[in-house]
């Protein structure tokens, strides 16, 4: 975080956003018995873990976590890998999660392994949507929508008990 960063969401507000997203996910999957939260390493996966805790507190859903690994700054050149076998994902409802939706490039590439198998449905969730999408990816679950300039930067902190969103 830079010295001139502006706090957009504090810990309490980030927790409220995550809780609201958990309720939305549960409402959309109330007829399911289990589902998958697939988080893009690393903050997307941390976001998935936080959502899993919230969902377990409010629903009977069995929540499986999957980590999606790819090089965020060079997704075209990198291999997208999952920390589980793809057969495990067959016929499951999946929510792909990341901290920020900017251009949609990372999320578009992260979807690739899920498009190779028969899944029930795929949704996308982010903590912050910057509305600069260049790829056909839209977030179904958004904690906070924030219009920014291309030059501005959003940083999401998801460390221990310190949760925050900054604009610099």
Short mmCIF file of C-alpha atoms in Angstrom, two decimals:
data_model
loop_
_atom_site.label_atom_id
_atom_site.label_comp_id
_atom_site.label_asym_id
_atom_site.label_seq_id
_atom_site.Cartn_x
_atom_site.Cartn_y
_atom_site.Cartn_z
CA UNK A 1 0.00 0.00 0.00
CA UNK A 2 1.35 3.41 -0.93
CA UNK A 3 1.56 6.29 1.51
CA UNK A 4 -1.07 8.34 -0.32
CA UNK A 5 -3.64 5.53 -0.50
CA UNK A 6 -7.24 6.31 0.42
CA UNK A 7 -9.16 3.85 2.55
CA UNK A 8 -12.30 2.79 0.66
CA UNK A 9 -13.52 -0.07 2.90
CA UNK A 10 -12.39 -0.84 6.44
CA UNK A 11 -12.35 -4.26 8.13
CA UNK A 12 -15.96 -4.06 9.28
CA UNK A 13 -17.18 -3.00 5.84
CA UNK A 14 -15.22 -5.74 4.04
CA UNK A 15 -16.69 -8.33 6.42
CA UNK A 16 -20.20 -6.96 5.71
CA UNK A 17 -19.59 -7.25 1.95
CA UNK A 18 -18.37 -10.82 2.31
CA UNK A 19 -21.37 -11.73 4.46
CA UNK A 20 -23.78 -10.20 1.91
CA UNK A 21 -22.11 -12.11 -0.92
CA UNK A 22 -22.40 -15.32 1.12
CA UNK A 23 -26.16 -14.77 1.47
CA UNK A 24 -26.45 -14.12 -2.28
CA UNK A 25 -24.53 -17.29 -3.08
CA UNK A 26 -26.69 -19.31 -0.69
CA UNK A 27 -29.90 -17.88 -2.18
CA UNK A 28 -28.71 -18.80 -5.69
CA UNK A 29 -27.72 -22.31 -4.58
CA UNK A 30 -30.36 -23.13 -1.97
CA UNK A 31 -31.38 -26.30 -3.83
CA UNK A 32 -27.80 -27.62 -3.92
CA UNK A 33 -26.29 -29.87 -1.28
CA UNK A 34 -22.71 -28.97 -2.10
CA UNK A 35 -20.81 -26.45 -4.16
CA UNK A 36 -17.31 -25.28 -5.00
CA UNK A 37 -15.64 -21.97 -4.24
CA UNK A 38 -12.68 -21.64 -6.61
CA UNK A 39 -10.34 -18.84 -5.58
CA UNK A 40 -7.61 -17.42 -7.76
CA UNK A 41 -4.32 -17.56 -5.86
CA UNK A 42 -3.69 -15.67 -3.65
CA UNK A 43 -6.24 -13.06 -2.56
CA UNK A 44 -9.03 -14.74 -4.50
CA UNK A 45 -8.34 -17.93 -2.58
CA UNK A 46 -8.27 -16.06 0.73
CA UNK A 47 -11.60 -14.49 -0.28
CA UNK A 48 -12.93 -18.03 -0.96
CA UNK A 49 -11.83 -19.14 2.51
CA UNK A 50 -13.60 -16.19 4.14
CA UNK A 51 -16.75 -16.91 2.11
CA UNK A 52 -16.59 -20.57 3.06
CA UNK A 53 -16.68 -19.62 6.76
CA UNK A 54 -19.67 -17.34 6.21
CA UNK A 55 -21.55 -19.91 4.13
CA UNK A 56 -20.98 -22.64 6.70
CA UNK A 57 -22.42 -20.33 9.37
CA UNK A 58 -25.62 -19.58 7.43
CA UNK A 59 -26.31 -22.69 5.34
CA UNK A 60 -26.22 -26.48 5.32
CA UNK A 61 -24.24 -26.45 2.05
CA UNK A 62 -21.10 -28.56 1.90
CA UNK A 63 -18.50 -26.10 0.59
CA UNK A 64 -15.38 -27.35 -1.18
CA UNK A 65 -12.45 -25.00 -1.78
CA UNK A 66 -10.35 -25.14 -4.93
CA UNK A 67 -7.25 -23.05 -5.57
CA UNK A 68 -6.75 -21.75 -9.09
CA UNK A 69 -3.14 -20.98 -9.98
CA UNK A 70 -2.06 -18.81 -12.90
CA UNK A 71 0.29 -15.93 -13.51
CA UNK A 72 -1.99 -12.89 -13.13
CA UNK A 73 0.31 -10.53 -15.01
CA UNK A 74 0.92 -12.95 -17.90
CA UNK A 75 -2.14 -15.21 -18.01
CA UNK A 76 -1.76 -16.01 -21.72
CA UNK A 77 1.73 -17.42 -21.20
CA UNK A 78 0.92 -19.32 -18.03
CA UNK A 79 -0.73 -22.64 -17.43
CA UNK A 80 -3.93 -22.57 -15.39
CA UNK A 81 -3.90 -25.29 -12.76
CA UNK A 82 -6.25 -26.45 -10.02
CA UNK A 83 -5.33 -28.06 -6.72
CA UNK A 84 -7.81 -30.88 -7.38
CA UNK A 85 -8.68 -33.24 -10.18
CA UNK A 86 -11.22 -31.97 -12.67
CA UNK A 87 -13.40 -35.10 -12.24
CA UNK A 88 -14.12 -33.86 -8.71
CA UNK A 89 -15.83 -30.80 -10.26
CA UNK A 90 -18.25 -32.71 -12.50
CA UNK A 91 -21.86 -31.57 -12.11
CA UNK A 92 -21.03 -29.04 -9.39
CA UNK A 93 -22.06 -25.42 -8.99
CA UNK A 94 -18.89 -23.33 -8.98
CA UNK A 95 -18.18 -19.76 -7.96
CA UNK A 96 -14.89 -18.42 -9.33
CA UNK A 97 -13.52 -15.76 -6.97
CA UNK A 98 -10.93 -13.00 -7.15
CA UNK A 99 -10.31 -9.82 -5.21
CA UNK A 100 -10.70 -7.27 -8.03
CA UNK A 101 -12.34 -7.35 -11.46
CA UNK A 102 -10.52 -4.86 -13.64
CA UNK A 103 -10.26 -5.83 -17.32
CA UNK A 104 -11.54 -9.39 -16.87
CA UNK A 105 -8.38 -10.92 -18.40
CA UNK A 106 -7.41 -12.95 -15.31
CA UNK A 107 -10.94 -14.25 -14.73
CA UNK A 108 -11.39 -15.12 -18.40
CA UNK A 109 -8.22 -17.24 -18.37
CA UNK A 110 -9.07 -18.74 -14.97
CA UNK A 111 -12.36 -20.05 -16.38
CA UNK A 112 -10.56 -22.29 -18.88
CA UNK A 113 -10.28 -25.52 -16.81
CA UNK A 114 -13.93 -25.27 -15.78
CA UNK A 115 -15.05 -25.04 -19.40
CA UNK A 116 -13.43 -28.41 -20.13
CA UNK A 117 -15.77 -30.37 -17.85
CA UNK A 118 -19.54 -30.69 -17.38
CA UNK A 119 -20.42 -28.38 -14.48
CA UNK A 120 -23.87 -27.44 -13.24
CA UNK A 121 -23.18 -23.70 -13.38
CA UNK A 122 -20.35 -21.20 -13.02
CA UNK A 123 -20.66 -17.80 -11.39
CA UNK A 124 -18.06 -15.11 -10.71
CA UNK A 125 -17.57 -13.14 -7.49
CA UNK A 126 -15.25 -10.27 -6.61
CA UNK A 127 -14.79 -7.93 -3.70
CA UNK A 128 -14.30 -4.88 -5.95
CA UNK A 129 -15.49 -4.33 -9.53
CA UNK A 130 -13.60 -1.50 -11.23
CA UNK A 131 -15.77 -1.54 -14.39
CA UNK A 132 -12.92 -1.53 -16.93
CA UNK A 133 -13.83 -4.85 -18.53
CA UNK A 134 -12.23 -5.61 -21.87
CA UNK A 135 -13.17 -9.29 -21.82
CA UNK A 136 -16.68 -10.79 -21.74
CA UNK A 137 -16.60 -11.48 -18.01
CA UNK A 138 -19.13 -10.03 -15.61
CA UNK A 139 -19.25 -10.54 -11.88
CA UNK A 140 -22.42 -12.10 -10.51
CA UNK A 141 -21.47 -11.26 -6.93
CA UNK A 142 -19.86 -7.90 -6.21
CA UNK A 143 -18.95 -6.51 -2.81
CA UNK A 144 -18.28 -2.97 -4.01
CA UNK A 145 -18.49 -1.34 -7.44
CA UNK A 146 -16.03 1.48 -7.90
CA UNK A 147 -15.42 3.46 -11.05
CA UNK A 148 -11.75 4.35 -11.29
CA UNK A 149 -9.35 5.66 -13.88
CA UNK A 150 -6.95 3.25 -15.52
CA UNK A 151 -4.06 4.95 -13.70
CA UNK A 152 -5.56 4.36 -10.26
CA UNK A 153 -4.84 1.19 -8.35
CA UNK A 154 -7.06 -0.84 -6.01
CA UNK A 155 -5.40 -2.88 -3.28
CA UNK A 156 -7.37 -5.41 -1.28
CA UNK A 157 -5.86 -6.52 2.03
CA UNK A 158 -7.04 -9.87 3.34
CA UNK A 159 -4.47 -10.59 6.04
CA UNK A 160 -5.35 -12.20 9.36
CA UNK A 161 -7.87 -9.86 10.98
CA UNK A 162 -6.87 -6.90 8.83
CA UNK A 163 -9.25 -6.56 5.91
CA UNK A 164 -9.36 -3.38 3.85
CA UNK A 165 -9.67 -1.90 0.38
CA UNK A 166 -7.47 1.03 -0.66
CA UNK A 167 -7.42 3.30 -3.70
CA UNK A 168 -4.15 4.88 -4.78
#
